[in-house]
Amino acid sequence: MKTIAVIGASGMQGGAVVKAFHELKSSGNAEFIIRGLSRDPSSEKAEAIKPFTDEFMKADADDVESMVKAFDGCYGAFVVTDFYQRFSAKHEMETTRNIKEAAKKAGLKHV
């Protein structure tokens, strides 16, 4: 089985990915383990999506080491950034670089 980390699992895009994988699993395709990631795993939105995941953990793209930990043991990741967190393209590019660095350190095969 391959573990897929889903960044922003409690958001619209990440949540849709989580639900799509959940549907696959419900139809008999058990090839993937879904690890939902969120900056705030105790938020109302995170709590609502957790039943659709196999694992859920805190990870913040501003913190490379938290992302390395979140990607540990994963085959791949669905990546989405949050421009609206700070309304800054510069910050969005920084978080993208952090995610890239963490993915390389963790040895992800597919992003």
Short mmCIF file of the N, C-alpha and C atoms (twelve columns), coordinates in Angstrom:
data_MODEL
# 
_entry.id   MODEL 
# 
loop_
_atom_site.group_PDB 
_atom_site.id 
_atom_site.type_symbol 
_atom_site.label_atom_id 
_atom_site.label_alt_id 
_atom_site.label_comp_id 
_atom_site.label_asym_id 
_atom_site.label_seq_id 
_atom_site.Cartn_x 
_atom_site.Cartn_y 
_atom_site.Cartn_z 
_atom_site.pdbx_PDB_model_num 
ATOM 1   N N  . MET A 1   0.839   -1.188 0.000  1 
ATOM 2   C CA . MET A 1   0.000   0.000  0.000  1 
ATOM 3   C C  . MET A 1   0.874   1.238  0.000  1 
ATOM 4   N N  . LYS A 2   0.408   2.265  -0.675 1 
ATOM 5   C CA . LYS A 2   1.151   3.513  -0.787 1 
ATOM 6   C C  . LYS A 2   0.443   4.607  0.008  1 
ATOM 7   N N  . THR A 3   1.218   5.302  0.843  1 
ATOM 8   C CA . THR A 3   0.655   6.406  1.612  1 
ATOM 9   C C  . THR A 3   0.792   7.688  0.806  1 
ATOM 10  N N  . ILE A 4   -0.323  8.414  0.705  1 
ATOM 11  C CA . ILE A 4   -0.369  9.701  0.015  1 
ATOM 12  C C  . ILE A 4   -0.706  10.767 1.045  1 
ATOM 13  N N  . ALA A 5   0.160   11.760 1.174  1 
ATOM 14  C CA . ALA A 5   -0.095  12.902 2.055  1 
ATOM 15  C C  . ALA A 5   -0.894  13.937 1.268  1 
ATOM 16  N N  . VAL A 6   -1.920  14.478 1.894  1 
ATOM 17  C CA . VAL A 6   -2.743  15.493 1.244  1 
ATOM 18  C C  . VAL A 6   -2.628  16.780 2.040  1 
ATOM 19  N N  . ILE A 7   -1.875  17.732 1.475  1 
ATOM 20  C CA . ILE A 7   -1.733  19.040 2.113  1 
ATOM 21  C C  . ILE A 7   -3.058  19.773 1.971  1 
ATOM 22  N N  . GLY A 8   -3.449  20.461 3.035  1 
ATOM 23  C CA . GLY A 8   -4.694  21.224 2.989  1 
ATOM 24  C C  . GLY A 8   -5.924  20.333 2.945  1 
ATOM 25  N N  . ALA A 9   -5.851  19.196 3.632  1 
ATOM 26  C CA . ALA A 9   -6.950  18.231 3.594  1 
ATOM 27  C C  . ALA A 9   -8.268  18.826 4.077  1 
ATOM 28  N N  . SER A 10  -8.211  19.844 4.905  1 
ATOM 29  C CA . SER A 10  -9.443  20.445 5.423  1 
ATOM 30  C C  . SER A 10  -9.974  21.564 4.525  1 
ATOM 31  N N  . GLY A 11  -9.257  21.864 3.450  1 
ATOM 32  C CA . GLY A 11  -9.706  22.887 2.508  1 
ATOM 33  C C  . GLY A 11  -10.527 22.301 1.372  1 
ATOM 34  N N  . MET A 12  -10.925 23.153 0.455  1 
ATOM 35  C CA . MET A 12  -11.785 22.698 -0.639 1 
ATOM 36  C C  . MET A 12  -11.070 21.740 -1.585 1 
ATOM 37  N N  . GLN A 13  -9.877  22.111 -2.050 1 
ATOM 38  C CA . GLN A 13  -9.165  21.254 -3.003 1 
ATOM 39  C C  . GLN A 13  -8.646  19.984 -2.333 1 
ATOM 40  N N  . GLY A 14  -7.962  20.151 -1.215 1 
ATOM 41  C CA . GLY A 14  -7.441  18.988 -0.509 1 
ATOM 42  C C  . GLY A 14  -8.556  18.072 -0.023 1 
ATOM 43  N N  . GLY A 15  -9.637  18.660 0.453  1 
ATOM 44  C CA . GLY A 15  -10.778 17.870 0.911  1 
ATOM 45  C C  . GLY A 15  -11.396 17.064 -0.219 1 
ATOM 46  N N  . ALA A 16  -11.461 17.660 -1.412 1 
ATOM 47  C CA . ALA A 16  -11.994 16.932 -2.567 1 
ATOM 48  C C  . ALA A 16  -11.103 15.745 -2.919 1 
ATOM 49  N N  . VAL A 17  -9.795  15.922 -2.807 1 
ATOM 50  C CA . VAL A 17  -8.857  14.821 -3.077 1 
ATOM 51  C C  . VAL A 17  -9.042  13.707 -2.042 1 
ATOM 52  N N  . VAL A 18  -9.154  14.086 -0.778 1 
ATOM 53  C CA . VAL A 18  -9.375  13.099 0.284  1 
ATOM 54  C C  . VAL A 18  -10.648 12.299 0.002  1 
ATOM 55  N N  . LYS A 19  -11.717 12.993 -0.346 1 
ATOM 56  C CA . LYS A 19  -12.995 12.317 -0.597 1 
ATOM 57  C C  . LYS A 19  -12.921 11.424 -1.834 1 
ATOM 58  N N  . ALA A 20  -12.175 11.838 -2.851 1 
ATOM 59  C CA . ALA A 20  -12.018 11.008 -4.050 1 
ATOM 60  C C  . ALA A 20  -11.283 9.708  -3.716 1 
ATOM 61  N N  . PHE A 21  -10.219 9.801  -2.925 1 
ATOM 62  C CA . PHE A 21  -9.504  8.595  -2.503 1 
ATOM 63  C C  . PHE A 21  -10.397 7.715  -1.620 1 
ATOM 64  N N  . HIS A 22  -11.190 8.346  -0.781 1 
ATOM 65  C CA . HIS A 22  -12.110 7.599  0.070  1 
ATOM 66  C C  . HIS A 22  -13.126 6.817  -0.776 1 
ATOM 67  N N  . GLU A 23  -13.612 7.434  -1.832 1 
ATOM 68  C CA . GLU A 23  -14.536 6.754  -2.748 1 
ATOM 69  C C  . GLU A 23  -13.851 5.560  -3.414 1 
ATOM 70  N N  . LEU A 24  -12.598 5.740  -3.825 1 
ATOM 71  C CA . LEU A 24  -11.845 4.616  -4.394 1 
ATOM 72  C C  . LEU A 24  -11.790 3.448  -3.411 1 
ATOM 73  N N  . LYS A 25  -11.464 3.790  -2.178 1 
ATOM 74  C CA . LYS A 25  -11.348 2.761  -1.147 1 
ATOM 75  C C  . LYS A 25  -12.697 2.082  -0.911 1 
ATOM 76  N N  . SER A 26  -13.764 2.869  -0.899 1 
ATOM 77  C CA . SER A 26  -15.109 2.330  -0.690 1 
ATOM 78  C C  . SER A 26  -15.533 1.393  -1.813 1 
ATOM 79  N N  . SER A 27  -14.974 1.613  -3.010 1 
ATOM 80  C CA . SER A 27  -15.325 0.767  -4.156 1 
ATOM 81  C C  . SER A 27  -14.406 -0.456 -4.284 1 
ATOM 82  N N  . GLY A 28  -13.515 -0.629 -3.305 1 
ATOM 83  C CA . GLY A 28  -12.690 -1.826 -3.289 1 
ATOM 84  C C  . GLY A 28  -11.229 -1.623 -3.632 1 
ATOM 85  N N  . ASN A 29  -10.829 -0.428 -4.032 1 
ATOM 86  C CA . ASN A 29  -9.429  -0.153 -4.350 1 
ATOM 87  C C  . ASN A 29  -8.718  0.304  -3.079 1 
ATOM 88  N N  . ALA A 30  -8.034  -0.623 -2.444 1 
ATOM 89  C CA . ALA A 30  -7.369  -0.330 -1.173 1 
ATOM 90  C C  . ALA A 30  -5.869  -0.121 -1.354 1 
ATOM 91  N N  . GLU A 31  -5.466  0.388  -2.508 1 
ATOM 92  C CA . GLU A 31  -4.050  0.555  -2.810 1 
ATOM 93  C C  . GLU A 31  -3.405  1.687  -2.019 1 
ATOM 94  N N  . PHE A 32  -4.207  2.665  -1.565 1 
ATOM 95  C CA . PHE A 32  -3.648  3.867  -0.953 1 
ATOM 96  C C  . PHE A 32  -4.096  4.061  0.494  1 
ATOM 97  N N  . ILE A 33  -3.173  4.577  1.287  1 
ATOM 98  C CA . ILE A 33  -3.450  5.064  2.636  1 
ATOM 99  C C  . ILE A 33  -3.425  6.583  2.521  1 
ATOM 100 N N  . ILE A 34  -4.441  7.246  3.036  1 
ATOM 101 C CA . ILE A 34  -4.512  8.703  2.924  1 
ATOM 102 C C  . ILE A 34  -4.166  9.344  4.254  1 
ATOM 103 N N  . ARG A 35  -3.143  10.204 4.209  1 
ATOM 104 C CA . ARG A 35  -2.701  10.968 5.378  1 
ATOM 105 C C  . ARG A 35  -3.086  12.430 5.160  1 
ATOM 106 N N  . GLY A 36  -4.094  12.888 5.857  1 
ATOM 107 C CA . GLY A 36  -4.503  14.287 5.768  1 
ATOM 108 C C  . GLY A 36  -3.573  15.170 6.573  1 
ATOM 109 N N  . LEU A 37  -3.240  16.330 6.005  1 
ATOM 110 C CA . LEU A 37  -2.370  17.292 6.682  1 
ATOM 111 C C  . LEU A 37  -3.089  18.627 6.814  1 
ATOM 112 N N  . SER A 38  -2.884  19.276 7.951  1 
ATOM 113 C CA . SER A 38  -3.501  20.574 8.193  1 
ATOM 114 C C  . SER A 38  -2.650  21.364 9.175  1 
ATOM 115 N N  . ARG A 39  -2.658  22.680 9.010  1 
ATOM 116 C CA . ARG A 39  -1.969  23.533 9.991  1 
ATOM 117 C C  . ARG A 39  -2.662  23.448 11.346 1 
ATOM 118 N N  . ASP A 40  -3.981  23.203 11.319 1 
ATOM 119 C CA . ASP A 40  -4.764  23.151 12.556 1 
ATOM 120 C C  . ASP A 40  -5.661  21.916 12.550 1 
ATOM 121 N N  . PRO A 41  -5.116  20.772 12.973 1 
ATOM 122 C CA . PRO A 41  -5.894  19.530 12.927 1 
ATOM 123 C C  . PRO A 41  -7.073  19.493 13.897 1 
ATOM 124 N N  . SER A 42  -7.183  20.484 14.783 1 
ATOM 125 C CA . SER A 42  -8.320  20.513 15.706 1 
ATOM 126 C C  . SER A 42  -9.429  21.450 15.223 1 
ATOM 127 N N  . SER A 43  -9.241  22.046 14.044 1 
ATOM 128 C CA . SER A 43  -10.270 22.955 13.530 1 
ATOM 129 C C  . SER A 43  -11.539 22.187 13.175 1 
ATOM 130 N N  . GLU A 44  -12.626 22.904 13.080 1 
ATOM 131 C CA . GLU A 44  -13.911 22.296 12.732 1 
ATOM 132 C C  . GLU A 44  -13.843 21.607 11.365 1 
ATOM 133 N N  . LYS A 45  -13.206 22.250 10.392 1 
ATOM 134 C CA . LYS A 45  -13.079 21.663 9.052  1 
ATOM 135 C C  . LYS A 45  -12.215 20.405 9.068  1 
ATOM 136 N N  . ALA A 46  -11.135 20.430 9.849  1 
ATOM 137 C CA . ALA A 46  -10.275 19.244 9.952  1 
ATOM 138 C C  . ALA A 46  -11.033 18.095 10.607 1 
ATOM 139 N N  . GLU A 47  -11.761 18.394 11.652 1 
ATOM 140 C CA . GLU A 47  -12.537 17.344 12.327 1 
ATOM 141 C C  . GLU A 47  -13.560 16.728 11.369 1 
ATOM 142 N N  . ALA A 48  -14.125 17.549 10.483 1 
ATOM 143 C CA . ALA A 48  -15.139 17.053 9.549  1 
ATOM 144 C C  . ALA A 48  -14.555 16.126 8.482  1 
ATOM 145 N N  . ILE A 49  -13.294 16.341 8.093  1 
ATOM 146 C CA . ILE A 49  -12.697 15.533 7.014  1 
ATOM 147 C C  . ILE A 49  -11.972 14.292 7.564  1 
ATOM 148 N N  . LYS A 50  -11.621 14.290 8.831  1 
ATOM 149 C CA . LYS A 50  -10.861 13.169 9.417  1 
ATOM 150 C C  . LYS A 50  -11.478 11.796 9.168  1 
ATOM 151 N N  . PRO A 51  -12.804 11.632 9.231  1 
ATOM 152 C CA . PRO A 51  -13.363 10.292 8.989  1 
ATOM 153 C C  . PRO A 51  -13.090 9.744  7.580  1 
ATOM 154 N N  . PHE A 52  -12.710 10.602 6.660  1 
ATOM 155 C CA . PHE A 52  -12.432 10.186 5.285  1 
ATOM 156 C C  . PHE A 52  -10.956 9.839  5.068  1 
ATOM 157 N N  . THR A 53  -10.128 10.023 6.106  1 
ATOM 158 C CA . THR A 53  -8.693  9.747  6.010  1 
ATOM 159 C C  . THR A 53  -8.339  8.514  6.842  1 
ATOM 160 N N  . ASP A 54  -7.161  7.982  6.577  1 
ATOM 161 C CA . ASP A 54  -6.641  6.885  7.392  1 
ATOM 162 C C  . ASP A 54  -5.778  7.422  8.527  1 
ATOM 163 N N  . GLU A 55  -5.140  8.556  8.271  1 
ATOM 164 C CA . GLU A 55  -4.256  9.197  9.244  1 
ATOM 165 C C  . GLU A 55  -4.464  10.705 9.108  1 
ATOM 166 N N  . PHE A 56  -4.191  11.433 10.166 1 
ATOM 167 C CA . PHE A 56  -4.310  12.891 10.095 1 
ATOM 168 C C  . PHE A 56  -3.274  13.488 11.030 1 
ATOM 169 N N  . MET A 57  -2.571  14.510 10.545 1 
ATOM 170 C CA . MET A 57  -1.557  15.117 11.397 1 
ATOM 171 C C  . MET A 57  -1.340  16.596 11.085 1 
ATOM 172 N N  . LYS A 58  -0.735  17.265 12.017 1 
ATOM 173 C CA . LYS A 58  -0.399  18.682 11.886 1 
ATOM 174 C C  . LYS A 58  0.848   18.817 11.031 1 
ATOM 175 N N  . ALA A 59  0.803   19.757 10.094 1 
ATOM 176 C CA . ALA A 59  1.971   20.087 9.279  1 
ATOM 177 C C  . ALA A 59  1.792   21.505 8.782  1 
ATOM 178 N N  . ASP A 60  2.868   22.233 8.713  1 
ATOM 179 C CA . ASP A 60  2.824   23.637 8.305  1 
ATOM 180 C C  . ASP A 60  3.933   23.883 7.294  1 
ATOM 181 N N  . ALA A 61  3.569   24.341 6.118  1 
ATOM 182 C CA . ALA A 61  4.550   24.565 5.055  1 
ATOM 183 C C  . ALA A 61  5.537   25.678 5.383  1 
ATOM 184 N N  . ASP A 62  5.286   26.452 6.427  1 
ATOM 185 C CA . ASP A 62  6.268   27.440 6.884  1 
ATOM 186 C C  . ASP A 62  7.373   26.776 7.702  1 
ATOM 187 N N  . ASP A 63  7.192   25.508 8.052  1 
ATOM 188 C CA . ASP A 63  8.122   24.764 8.892  1 
ATOM 189 C C  . ASP A 63  8.550   23.501 8.137  1 
ATOM 190 N N  . VAL A 64  9.724   23.555 7.506  1 
ATOM 191 C CA . VAL A 64  10.204  22.451 6.672  1 
ATOM 192 C C  . VAL A 64  10.228  21.137 7.451  1 
ATOM 193 N N  . GLU A 65  10.714  21.159 8.679  1 
ATOM 194 C CA . GLU A 65  10.834  19.911 9.446  1 
ATOM 195 C C  . GLU A 65  9.479   19.291 9.752  1 
ATOM 196 N N  . SER A 66  8.447   20.124 9.951  1 
ATOM 197 C CA . SER A 66  7.114   19.551 10.171 1 
ATOM 198 C C  . SER A 66  6.615   18.869 8.904  1 
ATOM 199 N N  . MET A 67  7.007   19.398 7.748  1 
ATOM 200 C CA . MET A 67  6.615   18.788 6.482  1 
ATOM 201 C C  . MET A 67  7.392   17.495 6.238  1 
ATOM 202 N N  . VAL A 68  8.678   17.478 6.589  1 
ATOM 203 C CA . VAL A 68  9.476   16.247 6.447  1 
ATOM 204 C C  . VAL A 68  8.838   15.147 7.299  1 
ATOM 205 N N  . LYS A 69  8.474   15.485 8.525  1 
ATOM 206 C CA . LYS A 69  7.832   14.521 9.421  1 
ATOM 207 C C  . LYS A 69  6.505   14.046 8.825  1 
ATOM 208 N N  . ALA A 70  5.738   14.967 8.265  1 
ATOM 209 C CA . ALA A 70  4.433   14.621 7.678  1 
ATOM 210 C C  . ALA A 70  4.590   13.723 6.453  1 
ATOM 211 N N  . PHE A 71  5.658   13.921 5.694  1 
ATOM 212 C CA . PHE A 71  5.902   13.126 4.484  1 
ATOM 213 C C  . PHE A 71  6.607   11.804 4.774  1 
ATOM 214 N N  . ASP A 72  7.103   11.616 5.991  1 
ATOM 215 C CA . ASP A 72  7.850   10.416 6.329  1 
ATOM 216 C C  . ASP A 72  7.019   9.160  6.047  1 
ATOM 217 N N  . GLY A 73  7.574   8.261  5.265  1 
ATOM 218 C CA . GLY A 73  6.901   7.011  4.936  1 
ATOM 219 C C  . GLY A 73  5.884   7.106  3.807  1 
ATOM 220 N N  . CYS A 74  5.741   8.287  3.233  1 
ATOM 221 C CA . CYS A 74  4.770   8.475  2.152  1 
ATOM 222 C C  . CYS A 74  5.388   8.158  0.790  1 
ATOM 223 N N  . TYR A 75  4.571   7.669  -0.088 1 
ATOM 224 C CA . TYR A 75  4.957   7.459  -1.479 1 
ATOM 225 C C  . TYR A 75  4.863   8.775  -2.250 1 
ATOM 226 N N  . GLY A 76  3.802   9.526  -1.993 1 
ATOM 227 C CA . GLY A 76  3.589   10.764 -2.734 1 
ATOM 228 C C  . GLY A 76  2.768   11.755 -1.941 1 
ATOM 229 N N  . ALA A 77  2.517   12.905 -2.574 1 
ATOM 230 C CA . ALA A 77  1.745   13.950 -1.911 1 
ATOM 231 C C  . ALA A 77  0.950   14.753 -2.932 1 
ATOM 232 N N  . PHE A 78  -0.233  15.162 -2.498 1 
ATOM 233 C CA . PHE A 78  -1.019  16.160 -3.226 1 
ATOM 234 C C  . PHE A 78  -0.681  17.484 -2.565 1 
ATOM 235 N N  . VAL A 79  -0.235  18.434 -3.361 1 
ATOM 236 C CA . VAL A 79  0.237   19.713 -2.829 1 
ATOM 237 C C  . VAL A 79  -0.660  20.851 -3.298 1 
ATOM 238 N N  . VAL A 80  -1.103  21.627 -2.350 1 
ATOM 239 C CA . VAL A 80  -1.829  22.858 -2.635 1 
ATOM 240 C C  . VAL A 80  -1.325  23.896 -1.635 1 
ATOM 241 N N  . THR A 81  -1.146  25.115 -2.108 1 
ATOM 242 C CA . THR A 81  -0.699  26.182 -1.210 1 
ATOM 243 C C  . THR A 81  -1.867  27.119 -0.927 1 
ATOM 244 N N  . ASP A 82  -1.703  27.959 0.077  1 
ATOM 245 C CA . ASP A 82  -2.781  28.840 0.518  1 
ATOM 246 C C  . ASP A 82  -2.375  30.304 0.361  1 
ATOM 247 N N  . PHE A 83  -2.580  30.826 -0.841 1 
ATOM 248 C CA . PHE A 83  -2.283  32.236 -1.113 1 
ATOM 249 C C  . PHE A 83  -3.035  33.143 -0.141 1 
ATOM 250 N N  . TYR A 84  -4.262  32.773 0.179  1 
ATOM 251 C CA . TYR A 84  -5.137  33.630 0.974  1 
ATOM 252 C C  . TYR A 84  -4.767  33.698 2.444  1 
ATOM 253 N N  . GLN A 85  -3.852  32.831 2.868  1 
ATOM 254 C CA . GLN A 85  -3.401  32.888 4.257  1 
ATOM 255 C C  . GLN A 85  -2.772  34.256 4.557  1 
ATOM 256 N N  . ARG A 86  -1.991  34.756 3.611  1 
ATOM 257 C CA . ARG A 86  -1.315  36.058 3.809  1 
ATOM 258 C C  . ARG A 86  -1.480  37.003 2.624  1 
ATOM 259 N N  . PHE A 87  -2.175  36.570 1.591  1 
ATOM 260 C CA . PHE A 87  -2.342  37.376 0.375  1 
ATOM 261 C C  . PHE A 87  -0.994  37.845 -0.164 1 
ATOM 262 N N  . SER A 88  -0.063  36.903 -0.258 1 
ATOM 263 C CA . SER A 88  1.291   37.244 -0.666 1 
ATOM 264 C C  . SER A 88  1.847   36.173 -1.607 1 
ATOM 265 N N  . ALA A 89  2.136   36.583 -2.835 1 
ATOM 266 C CA . ALA A 89  2.754   35.651 -3.785 1 
ATOM 267 C C  . ALA A 89  4.145   35.258 -3.295 1 
ATOM 268 N N  . LYS A 90  4.852   36.191 -2.671 1 
ATOM 269 C CA . LYS A 90  6.184   35.891 -2.141 1 
ATOM 270 C C  . LYS A 90  6.101   34.784 -1.084 1 
ATOM 271 N N  . HIS A 91  5.151   34.900 -0.170 1 
ATOM 272 C CA . HIS A 91  4.990   33.872 0.861  1 
ATOM 273 C C  . HIS A 91  4.588   32.539 0.234  1 
ATOM 274 N N  . GLU A 92  3.723   32.576 -0.758 1 
ATOM 275 C CA . GLU A 92  3.302   31.349 -1.421 1 
ATOM 276 C C  . GLU A 92  4.495   30.653 -2.081 1 
ATOM 277 N N  . MET A 93  5.382   31.402 -2.687 1 
ATOM 278 C CA . MET A 93  6.577   30.822 -3.302 1 
ATOM 279 C C  . MET A 93  7.515   30.246 -2.237 1 
ATOM 280 N N  . GLU A 94  7.622   30.926 -1.097 1 
ATOM 281 C CA . GLU A 94  8.452   30.409 -0.002 1 
ATOM 282 C C  . GLU A 94  7.913   29.069 0.497  1 
ATOM 283 N N  . THR A 95  6.598   28.984 0.681  1 
ATOM 284 C CA . THR A 95  6.027   27.722 1.164  1 
ATOM 285 C C  . THR A 95  6.185   26.624 0.116  1 
ATOM 286 N N  . THR A 96  6.090   26.983 -1.152 1 
ATOM 287 C CA . THR A 96  6.295   25.995 -2.217 1 
ATOM 288 C C  . THR A 96  7.723   25.459 -2.180 1 
ATOM 289 N N  . ARG A 97  8.692   26.341 -1.980 1 
ATOM 290 C CA . ARG A 97  10.088  25.897 -1.861 1 
ATOM 291 C C  . ARG A 97  10.276  25.007 -0.633 1 
ATOM 292 N N  . ASN A 98  9.624   25.360 0.471  1 
ATOM 293 C CA . ASN A 98  9.717   24.537 1.684  1 
ATOM 294 C C  . ASN A 98  9.149   23.140 1.441  1 
ATOM 295 N N  . ILE A 99  8.022   23.079 0.761  1 
ATOM 296 C CA . ILE A 99  7.398   21.787 0.465  1 
ATOM 297 C C  . ILE A 99  8.315   20.964 -0.438 1 
ATOM 298 N N  . LYS A 100 8.899   21.618 -1.427 1 
ATOM 299 C CA . LYS A 100 9.824   20.928 -2.339 1 
ATOM 300 C C  . LYS A 100 11.018  20.365 -1.559 1 
ATOM 301 N N  . GLU A 101 11.588  21.170 -0.674 1 
ATOM 302 C CA . GLU A 101 12.730  20.728 0.127  1 
ATOM 303 C C  . GLU A 101 12.335  19.541 1.017  1 
ATOM 304 N N  . ALA A 102 11.176  19.626 1.643  1 
ATOM 305 C CA . ALA A 102 10.715  18.549 2.518  1 
ATOM 306 C C  . ALA A 102 10.452  17.274 1.728  1 
ATOM 307 N N  . ALA A 103 9.877   17.425 0.537  1 
ATOM 308 C CA . ALA A 103 9.594   16.252 -0.312 1 
ATOM 309 C C  . ALA A 103 10.883  15.540 -0.693 1 
ATOM 310 N N  . LYS A 104 11.908  16.325 -1.010 1 
ATOM 311 C CA . LYS A 104 13.205  15.721 -1.362 1 
ATOM 312 C C  . LYS A 104 13.810  15.024 -0.158 1 
ATOM 313 N N  . LYS A 105 13.788  15.684 1.013  1 
ATOM 314 C CA . LYS A 105 14.362  15.091 2.226  1 
ATOM 315 C C  . LYS A 105 13.646  13.804 2.606  1 
ATOM 316 N N  . ALA A 106 12.332  13.773 2.415  1 
ATOM 317 C CA . ALA A 106 11.546  12.604 2.812  1 
ATOM 318 C C  . ALA A 106 11.576  11.508 1.744  1 
ATOM 319 N N  . GLY A 107 12.097  11.834 0.568  1 
ATOM 320 C CA . GLY A 107 12.197  10.832 -0.500 1 
ATOM 321 C C  . GLY A 107 10.884  10.505 -1.195 1 
ATOM 322 N N  . LEU A 108 9.997   11.488 -1.296 1 
ATOM 323 C CA . LEU A 108 8.737   11.239 -1.997 1 
ATOM 324 C C  . LEU A 108 9.021   10.852 -3.451 1 
ATOM 325 N N  . LYS A 109 8.231   9.927  -3.954 1 
ATOM 326 C CA . LYS A 109 8.394   9.458  -5.330 1 
ATOM 327 C C  . LYS A 109 7.504   10.221 -6.303 1 
ATOM 328 N N  . HIS A 110 6.403   10.771 -5.798 1 
ATOM 329 C CA . HIS A 110 5.443   11.436 -6.677 1 
ATOM 330 C C  . HIS A 110 4.829   12.635 -5.956 1 
ATOM 331 N N  . VAL A 111 4.860   13.789 -6.612 1 
ATOM 332 C CA . VAL A 111 4.268   15.003 -6.047 1 
ATOM 333 C C  . VAL A 111 3.378   15.624 -7.111 1 
# 
